[in-house]
JSON list of C-alpha atoms in Angstrom, two decimals:
[
{"chain": "S", "resi": 491, "resn": "MET", "atom": "CA", "xyz": [-59.37, -13.37, -64.09]},
{"chain": "S", "resi": 492, "resn": "LYS", "atom": "CA", "xyz": [-58.81, -16.31, -61.90]},
{"chain": "S", "resi": 493, "resn": "ALA", "atom": "CA", "xyz": [-55.53, -17.21, -59.75]},
{"chain": "S", "resi": 494, "resn": "VAL", "atom": "CA", "xyz": [-55.09, -20.63, -59.51]},
{"chain": "S", "resi": 495, "resn": "PHE", "atom": "CA", "xyz": [-52.67, -21.77, -56.28]},
{"chain": "S", "resi": 496, "resn": "CYS", "atom": "CA", "xyz": [-51.16, -24.86, -55.13]},
{"chain": "S", "resi": 497, "resn": "ILE", "atom": "CA", "xyz": [-47.76, -25.79, -52.70]},
{"chain": "S", "resi": 498, "resn": "ALA", "atom": "CA", "xyz": [-45.02, -27.41, -53.65]},
{"chain": "S", "resi": 499, "resn": "GLN", "atom": "CA", "xyz": [-43.03, -29.42, -51.23]},
{"chain": "S", "resi": 500, "resn": "ASN", "atom": "CA", "xyz": [-39.75, -27.92, -52.79]},
{"chain": "S", "resi": 501, "resn": "THR", "atom": "CA", "xyz": [-38.16, -25.80, -55.55]},
{"chain": "S", "resi": 502, "resn": "ASP", "atom": "CA", "xyz": [-37.68, -29.12, -57.53]},
{"chain": "S", "resi": 503, "resn": "GLN", "atom": "CA", "xyz": [-41.05, -29.90, -57.69]},
{"chain": "S", "resi": 504, "resn": "ALA", "atom": "CA", "xyz": [-42.18, -26.12, -57.89]},
{"chain": "S", "resi": 505, "resn": "GLU", "atom": "CA", "xyz": [-39.73, -26.14, -61.38]},
{"chain": "S", "resi": 506, "resn": "ILE", "atom": "CA", "xyz": [-41.41, -28.89, -62.44]},
{"chain": "S", "resi": 507, "resn": "ILE", "atom": "CA", "xyz": [-44.74, -27.64, -62.31]},
{"chain": "S", "resi": 508, "resn": "VAL", "atom": "CA", "xyz": [-43.43, -23.85, -63.59]},
{"chain": "S", "resi": 509, "resn": "ASN", "atom": "CA", "xyz": [-41.97, -25.95, -66.38]},
{"chain": "S", "resi": 510, "resn": "ASP", "atom": "CA", "xyz": [-45.20, -28.28, -67.26]},
{"chain": "S", "resi": 511, "resn": "LEU", "atom": "CA", "xyz": [-47.27, -24.87, -66.74]},
{"chain": "S", "resi": 512, "resn": "THR", "atom": "CA", "xyz": [-45.64, -22.97, -69.79]},
{"chain": "S", "resi": 513, "resn": "ARG", "atom": "CA", "xyz": [-45.50, -26.30, -71.75]},
{"chain": "S", "resi": 514, "resn": "ALA", "atom": "CA", "xyz": [-49.04, -25.88, -71.72]},
{"chain": "S", "resi": 515, "resn": "GLY", "atom": "CA", "xyz": [-49.07, -22.36, -72.97]},
{"chain": "S", "resi": 516, "resn": "PHE", "atom": "CA", "xyz": [-49.31, -20.12, -69.49]},
{"chain": "S", "resi": 517, "resn": "SER", "atom": "CA", "xyz": [-46.73, -17.51, -70.14]},
{"chain": "S", "resi": 518, "resn": "TYR", "atom": "CA", "xyz": [-43.78, -17.32, -67.40]},
{"chain": "S", "resi": 519, "resn": "ASN", "atom": "CA", "xyz": [-45.55, -13.64, -67.09]},
{"chain": "S", "resi": 520, "resn": "ASP", "atom": "CA", "xyz": [-48.27, -15.05, -65.66]},
{"chain": "S", "resi": 521, "resn": "ILE", "atom": "CA", "xyz": [-46.61, -17.73, -62.90]},
{"chain": "S", "resi": 522, "resn": "SER", "atom": "CA", "xyz": [-45.41, -17.05, -59.51]},
{"chain": "S", "resi": 523, "resn": "VAL", "atom": "CA", "xyz": [-43.47, -18.53, -56.97]},
{"chain": "S", "resi": 524, "resn": "LEU", "atom": "CA", "xyz": [-43.22, -17.81, -53.10]},
{"chain": "S", "resi": 525, "resn": "PHE", "atom": "CA", "xyz": [-40.52, -19.47, -50.53]},
{"chain": "S", "resi": 526, "resn": "PRO", "atom": "CA", "xyz": [-38.82, -19.04, -48.17]},
{"chain": "S", "resi": 527, "resn": "ASP", "atom": "CA", "xyz": [-35.24, -17.70, -48.77]},
{"chain": "S", "resi": 528, "resn": "LYS", "atom": "CA", "xyz": [-32.67, -20.31, -47.33]},
{"chain": "S", "resi": 529, "resn": "SER", "atom": "CA", "xyz": [-29.61, -18.80, -48.82]},
{"chain": "S", "resi": 530, "resn": "THR", "atom": "CA", "xyz": [-27.58, -20.19, -46.05]},
{"chain": "S", "resi": 531, "resn": "THR", "atom": "CA", "xyz": [-28.99, -23.82, -46.67]},
{"chain": "S", "resi": 532, "resn": "LYS", "atom": "CA", "xyz": [-27.40, -26.24, -49.33]},
{"chain": "S", "resi": 533, "resn": "ASP", "atom": "CA", "xyz": [-31.19, -26.73, -50.55]},
{"chain": "S", "resi": 534, "resn": "PHE", "atom": "CA", "xyz": [-30.63, -23.66, -53.10]},
{"chain": "S", "resi": 535, "resn": "ALA", "atom": "CA", "xyz": [-26.89, -23.25, -53.14]},
{"chain": "S", "resi": 536, "resn": "HIS", "atom": "CA", "xyz": [-26.54, -25.18, -56.28]},
{"chain": "S", "resi": 537, "resn": "GLU", "atom": "CA", "xyz": [-25.76, -23.09, -59.27]},
{"chain": "S", "resi": 538, "resn": "LYS", "atom": "CA", "xyz": [-27.95, -23.80, -62.57]},
{"chain": "S", "resi": 539, "resn": "HIS", "atom": "CA", "xyz": [-27.15, -21.46, -65.93]},
{"chain": "S", "resi": 540, "resn": "THR", "atom": "CA", "xyz": [-30.20, -19.32, -66.74]},
{"chain": "S", "resi": 541, "resn": "LYS", "atom": "CA", "xyz": [-30.32, -16.85, -68.99]},
{"chain": "S", "resi": 542, "resn": "ALA", "atom": "CA", "xyz": [-31.80, -13.99, -66.50]},
{"chain": "S", "resi": 543, "resn": "PRO", "atom": "CA", "xyz": [-29.15, -11.64, -65.84]},
{"chain": "S", "resi": 544, "resn": "GLU", "atom": "CA", "xyz": [-31.78, -9.35, -64.26]},
{"chain": "S", "resi": 545, "resn": "GLY", "atom": "CA", "xyz": [-32.22, -12.37, -61.83]},
{"chain": "S", "resi": 546, "resn": "ALA", "atom": "CA", "xyz": [-28.80, -12.82, -61.32]},
{"chain": "S", "resi": 547, "resn": "ALA", "atom": "CA", "xyz": [-28.09, -9.43, -60.36]},
{"chain": "S", "resi": 548, "resn": "ILE", "atom": "CA", "xyz": [-30.55, -9.45, -57.72]},
{"chain": "S", "resi": 549, "resn": "GLY", "atom": "CA", "xyz": [-29.43, -13.13, -56.89]},
{"chain": "S", "resi": 550, "resn": "GLY", "atom": "CA", "xyz": [-26.67, -10.96, -54.99]},
{"chain": "S", "resi": 551, "resn": "THR", "atom": "CA", "xyz": [-28.97, -9.16, -52.50]},
{"chain": "S", "resi": 552, "resn": "VAL", "atom": "CA", "xyz": [-31.04, -12.57, -52.61]},
{"chain": "S", "resi": 553, "resn": "GLY", "atom": "CA", "xyz": [-28.12, -14.63, -51.89]},
{"chain": "S", "resi": 554, "resn": "MET", "atom": "CA", "xyz": [-28.96, -17.56, -53.49]},
{"chain": "S", "resi": 555, "resn": "SER", "atom": "CA", "xyz": [-29.26, -18.82, -57.13]},
{"chain": "S", "resi": 556, "resn": "THR", "atom": "CA", "xyz": [-32.64, -20.35, -58.35]},
{"chain": "S", "resi": 557, "resn": "GLY", "atom": "CA", "xyz": [-33.01, -22.84, -60.74]},
{"chain": "S", "resi": 558, "resn": "ALA", "atom": "CA", "xyz": [-33.23, -22.28, -64.48]},
{"chain": "S", "resi": 559, "resn": "VAL", "atom": "CA", "xyz": [-37.07, -22.44, -65.13]},
{"chain": "S", "resi": 560, "resn": "LEU", "atom": "CA", "xyz": [-37.38, -20.25, -61.68]},
{"chain": "S", "resi": 561, "resn": "GLY", "atom": "CA", "xyz": [-34.72, -17.93, -63.30]},
{"chain": "S", "resi": 562, "resn": "LEU", "atom": "CA", "xyz": [-36.89, -17.33, -65.91]},
{"chain": "S", "resi": 563, "resn": "LEU", "atom": "CA", "xyz": [-40.12, -15.95, -64.39]},
{"chain": "S", "resi": 564, "resn": "ALA", "atom": "CA", "xyz": [-40.56, -12.08, -64.48]},
{"chain": "S", "resi": 565, "resn": "GLY", "atom": "CA", "xyz": [-39.45, -10.08, -61.27]},
{"chain": "S", "resi": 566, "resn": "ILE", "atom": "CA", "xyz": [-37.12, -12.47, -58.99]},
{"chain": "S", "resi": 567, "resn": "GLY", "atom": "CA", "xyz": [-35.98, -10.86, -55.73]},
{"chain": "S", "resi": 568, "resn": "ALA", "atom": "CA", "xyz": [-36.06, -10.91, -52.35]},
{"chain": "S", "resi": 569, "resn": "LEU", "atom": "CA", "xyz": [-38.81, -9.36, -49.61]},
{"chain": "S", "resi": 570, "resn": "ALA", "atom": "CA", "xyz": [-39.14, -9.52, -46.02]},
{"chain": "S", "resi": 571, "resn": "ILE", "atom": "CA", "xyz": [-42.71, -9.86, -44.06]},
{"chain": "S", "resi": 572, "resn": "PRO", "atom": "CA", "xyz": [-42.69, -8.86, -40.65]},
{"chain": "S", "resi": 573, "resn": "GLY", "atom": "CA", "xyz": [-42.95, -11.95, -38.52]},
{"chain": "S", "resi": 574, "resn": "VAL", "atom": "CA", "xyz": [-42.18, -14.32, -41.59]},
{"chain": "S", "resi": 575, "resn": "GLY", "atom": "CA", "xyz": [-38.62, -13.39, -42.57]},
{"chain": "S", "resi": 576, "resn": "PRO", "atom": "CA", "xyz": [-37.01, -13.68, -45.96]},
{"chain": "S", "resi": 577, "resn": "LEU", "atom": "CA", "xyz": [-38.91, -14.44, -48.89]},
{"chain": "S", "resi": 578, "resn": "ILE", "atom": "CA", "xyz": [-38.19, -15.15, -52.26]},
{"chain": "S", "resi": 579, "resn": "ALA", "atom": "CA", "xyz": [-40.76, -14.11, -54.88]},
{"chain": "S", "resi": 580, "resn": "ALA", "atom": "CA", "xyz": [-40.71, -14.69, -58.66]},
{"chain": "S", "resi": 581, "resn": "GLY", "atom": "CA", "xyz": [-43.62, -13.27, -61.20]},
{"chain": "S", "resi": 582, "resn": "PRO", "atom": "CA", "xyz": [-46.41, -10.52, -60.77]},
{"chain": "S", "resi": 583, "resn": "ILE", "atom": "CA", "xyz": [-46.75, -11.72, -57.04]},
{"chain": "S", "resi": 584, "resn": "MET", "atom": "CA", "xyz": [-43.27, -10.04, -56.45]},
{"chain": "S", "resi": 585, "resn": "GLY", "atom": "CA", "xyz": [-44.54, -7.02, -57.05]},
{"chain": "S", "resi": 586, "resn": "ALA", "atom": "CA", "xyz": [-47.85, -7.12, -55.25]},
{"chain": "S", "resi": 587, "resn": "LEU", "atom": "CA", "xyz": [-46.50, -8.28, -52.02]},
{"chain": "S", "resi": 588, "resn": "SER", "atom": "CA", "xyz": [-43.58, -5.74, -52.57]},
{"chain": "S", "resi": 589, "resn": "GLY", "atom": "CA", "xyz": [-45.63, -3.14, -52.75]},
{"chain": "S", "resi": 590, "resn": "ALA", "atom": "CA", "xyz": [-45.54, -0.24, -50.14]},
{"chain": "S", "resi": 591, "resn": "ALA", "atom": "CA", "xyz": [-49.48, -0.42, -49.40]},
{"chain": "S", "resi": 592, "resn": "VAL", "atom": "CA", "xyz": [-49.84, -4.11, -48.99]},
{"chain": "S", "resi": 593, "resn": "GLY", "atom": "CA", "xyz": [-46.54, -3.91, -46.70]},
{"chain": "S", "resi": 594, "resn": "ALA", "atom": "CA", "xyz": [-48.19, -1.19, -44.81]},
{"chain": "S", "resi": 595, "resn": "ALA", "atom": "CA", "xyz": [-51.83, -2.87, -44.36]},
{"chain": "S", "resi": 596, "resn": "THR", "atom": "CA", "xyz": [-50.98, -6.20, -43.73]},
{"chain": "S", "resi": 597, "resn": "GLY", "atom": "CA", "xyz": [-48.08, -7.28, -41.45]},
{"chain": "S", "resi": 598, "resn": "SER", "atom": "CA", "xyz": [-47.66, -10.40, -42.20]},
{"chain": "S", "resi": 599, "resn": "LEU", "atom": "CA", "xyz": [-47.67, -12.99, -45.37]},
{"chain": "S", "resi": 600, "resn": "ALA", "atom": "CA", "xyz": [-51.29, -14.08, -44.70]},
{"chain": "S", "resi": 601, "resn": "GLY", "atom": "CA", "xyz": [-52.43, -10.74, -44.49]},
{"chain": "S", "resi": 602, "resn": "ALA", "atom": "CA", "xyz": [-50.79, -10.16, -47.90]},
{"chain": "S", "resi": 603, "resn": "LEU", "atom": "CA", "xyz": [-52.13, -13.15, -49.75]},
{"chain": "S", "resi": 604, "resn": "ILE", "atom": "CA", "xyz": [-55.35, -12.40, -48.14]},
{"chain": "S", "resi": 605, "resn": "GLY", "atom": "CA", "xyz": [-54.76, -8.90, -50.06]},
{"chain": "S", "resi": 606, "resn": "LEU", "atom": "CA", "xyz": [-54.07, -10.71, -53.25]},
{"chain": "S", "resi": 607, "resn": "GLY", "atom": "CA", "xyz": [-57.86, -12.47, -53.03]},
{"chain": "S", "resi": 608, "resn": "ILE", "atom": "CA", "xyz": [-56.84, -15.66, -51.30]},
{"chain": "S", "resi": 609, "resn": "PRO", "atom": "CA", "xyz": [-59.67, -16.35, -48.58]},
{"chain": "S", "resi": 610, "resn": "GLU", "atom": "CA", "xyz": [-58.10, -16.18, -45.25]},
{"chain": "S", "resi": 611, "resn": "TYR", "atom": "CA", "xyz": [-58.42, -19.67, -44.47]},
{"chain": "S", "resi": 612, "resn": "GLU", "atom": "CA", "xyz": [-56.51, -20.62, -47.11]},
{"chain": "S", "resi": 613, "resn": "ALA", "atom": "CA", "xyz": [-53.97, -17.62, -46.63]},
{"chain": "S", "resi": 614, "resn": "LYS", "atom": "CA", "xyz": [-53.14, -18.74, -43.43]},
{"chain": "S", "resi": 615, "resn": "ARG", "atom": "CA", "xyz": [-52.20, -22.23, -44.16]},
{"chain": "S", "resi": 616, "resn": "TYR", "atom": "CA", "xyz": [-50.05, -21.28, -47.23]},
{"chain": "S", "resi": 617, "resn": "GLU", "atom": "CA", "xyz": [-48.21, -18.98, -44.63]},
{"chain": "S", "resi": 618, "resn": "GLY", "atom": "CA", "xyz": [-47.23, -21.86, -42.35]},
{"chain": "S", "resi": 619, "resn": "LYS", "atom": "CA", "xyz": [-46.51, -24.04, -45.59]},
{"chain": "S", "resi": 620, "resn": "ILE", "atom": "CA", "xyz": [-44.07, -21.15, -46.88]},
{"chain": "S", "resi": 621, "resn": "THR", "atom": "CA", "xyz": [-42.52, -20.41, -43.71]},
{"chain": "S", "resi": 622, "resn": "GLY", "atom": "CA", "xyz": [-41.98, -24.49, -43.19]},
{"chain": "S", "resi": 623, "resn": "GLY", "atom": "CA", "xyz": [-40.16, -24.36, -45.90]},
{"chain": "S", "resi": 624, "resn": "ASN", "atom": "CA", "xyz": [-42.77, -24.92, -49.32]},
{"chain": "S", "resi": 625, "resn": "ALA", "atom": "CA", "xyz": [-43.39, -23.18, -52.07]},
{"chain": "S", "resi": 626, "resn": "LEU", "atom": "CA", "xyz": [-46.45, -21.36, -53.33]},
{"chain": "S", "resi": 627, "resn": "ILE", "atom": "CA", "xyz": [-46.94, -21.21, -57.13]},
{"chain": "S", "resi": 628, "resn": "SER", "atom": "CA", "xyz": [-49.76, -19.35, -58.75]},
{"chain": "S", "resi": 629, "resn": "VAL", "atom": "CA", "xyz": [-50.86, -18.73, -62.01]},
{"chain": "S", "resi": 630, "resn": "HIS", "atom": "CA", "xyz": [-53.21, -16.54, -63.70]},
{"chain": "S", "resi": 631, "resn": "ALA", "atom": "CA", "xyz": [-56.04, -18.02, -65.78]},
{"chain": "S", "resi": 632, "resn": "ALA", "atom": "CA", "xyz": [-58.31, -16.35, -67.97]},
{"chain": "S", "resi": 633, "resn": "THR", "atom": "CA", "xyz": [-60.66, -18.98, -68.96]},
{"chain": "S", "resi": 634, "resn": "SER", "atom": "CA", "xyz": [-62.30, -21.74, -66.89]},
{"chain": "S", "resi": 635, "resn": "GLU", "atom": "CA", "xyz": [-60.48, -24.10, -69.12]},
{"chain": "S", "resi": 636, "resn": "ALA", "atom": "CA", "xyz": [-57.56, -22.44, -68.61]},
{"chain": "S", "resi": 637, "resn": "VAL", "atom": "CA", "xyz": [-58.18, -22.92, -64.53]},
{"chain": "S", "resi": 638, "resn": "ASP", "atom": "CA", "xyz": [-59.10, -26.89, -65.27]},
{"chain": "S", "resi": 639, "resn": "LYS", "atom": "CA", "xyz": [-55.89, -26.99, -67.20]},
{"chain": "S", "resi": 640, "resn": "ALA", "atom": "CA", "xyz": [-53.69, -25.49, -64.31]},
{"chain": "S", "resi": 641, "resn": "LYS", "atom": "CA", "xyz": [-55.07, -27.65, -61.65]},
{"chain": "S", "resi": 642, "resn": "LYS", "atom": "CA", "xyz": [-54.38, -30.91, -63.49]},
{"chain": "S", "resi": 643, "resn": "ILE", "atom": "CA", "xyz": [-51.07, -29.89, -64.21]},
{"chain": "S", "resi": 644, "resn": "PHE", "atom": "CA", "xyz": [-50.74, -29.38, -60.09]},
{"chain": "S", "resi": 645, "resn": "GLU", "atom": "CA", "xyz": [-52.73, -32.45, -59.48]},
{"chain": "S", "resi": 646, "resn": "ARG", "atom": "CA", "xyz": [-50.31, -34.74, -61.82]},
{"chain": "S", "resi": 647, "resn": "ASN", "atom": "CA", "xyz": [-46.94, -33.03, -60.19]},
{"chain": "S", "resi": 648, "resn": "HIS", "atom": "CA", "xyz": [-48.49, -34.07, -56.77]},
{"chain": "S", "resi": 649, "resn": "ALA", "atom": "CA", "xyz": [-49.07, -30.58, -55.36]},
{"chain": "S", "resi": 650, "resn": "GLU", "atom": "CA", "xyz": [-50.87, -29.71, -52.25]},
{"chain": "S", "resi": 651, "resn": "ASP", "atom": "CA", "xyz": [-54.05, -27.37, -51.41]},
{"chain": "S", "resi": 652, "resn": "ILE", "atom": "CA", "xyz": [-54.71, -26.50, -54.84]},
{"chain": "S", "resi": 653, "resn": "SER", "atom": "CA", "xyz": [-57.43, -23.82, -54.84]},
{"chain": "S", "resi": 654, "resn": "SER", "atom": "CA", "xyz": [-58.51, -20.91, -57.60]},
{"chain": "S", "resi": 655, "resn": "THR", "atom": "CA", "xyz": [-60.09, -17.43, -56.60]},
{"chain": "S", "resi": 656, "resn": "GLU", "atom": "CA", "xyz": [-60.61, -14.37, -58.30]},
{"chain": "S", "resi": 657, "resn": "GLU", "atom": "CA", "xyz": [-57.99, -12.26, -58.39]},
{"chain": "S", "resi": 658, "resn": "LYS", "atom": "CA", "xyz": [-58.37, -8.81, -56.79]},
{"chain": "S", "resi": 659, "resn": "SER", "atom": "CA", "xyz": [-55.73, -5.72, -58.09]},
{"chain": "S", "resi": 660, "resn": "VAL", "atom": "CA", "xyz": [-53.49, -4.59, -55.45]}
]
């Protein structure tokens, strides 16, 4: 199993990419999005109706409303990583980053991403982009064809820092 990663400049671009991934056959359960919690800014203040009541319940804790597409991802919630601050995570990355073992062992977002199998130089670059307001998107890909398909979707939507890596279990 491989994971394919990219950086989206904002949540609107992230939603378009997630929507394209699902239209291409990727499961919502295989897609993750990670971005800073800017619940006090108007960037995420608009409300879009979703059919994800569990996301809405956590939304009180998160302090924001994600868009319709991101609201459909599994395991949406808030987490805090020391030195980075509050983040919003959706999809499998939420469970991986909020795990006690990862949190205790890493102490940083880059460390947590390295723990997920992302090479150190890329993890540090992703950390800087995420703390700067961008979103990290990842998708599980079981075949090389799926890796290529995800990369093409990322490229078509002008995502940055596209890469793939073998997945590690946390």
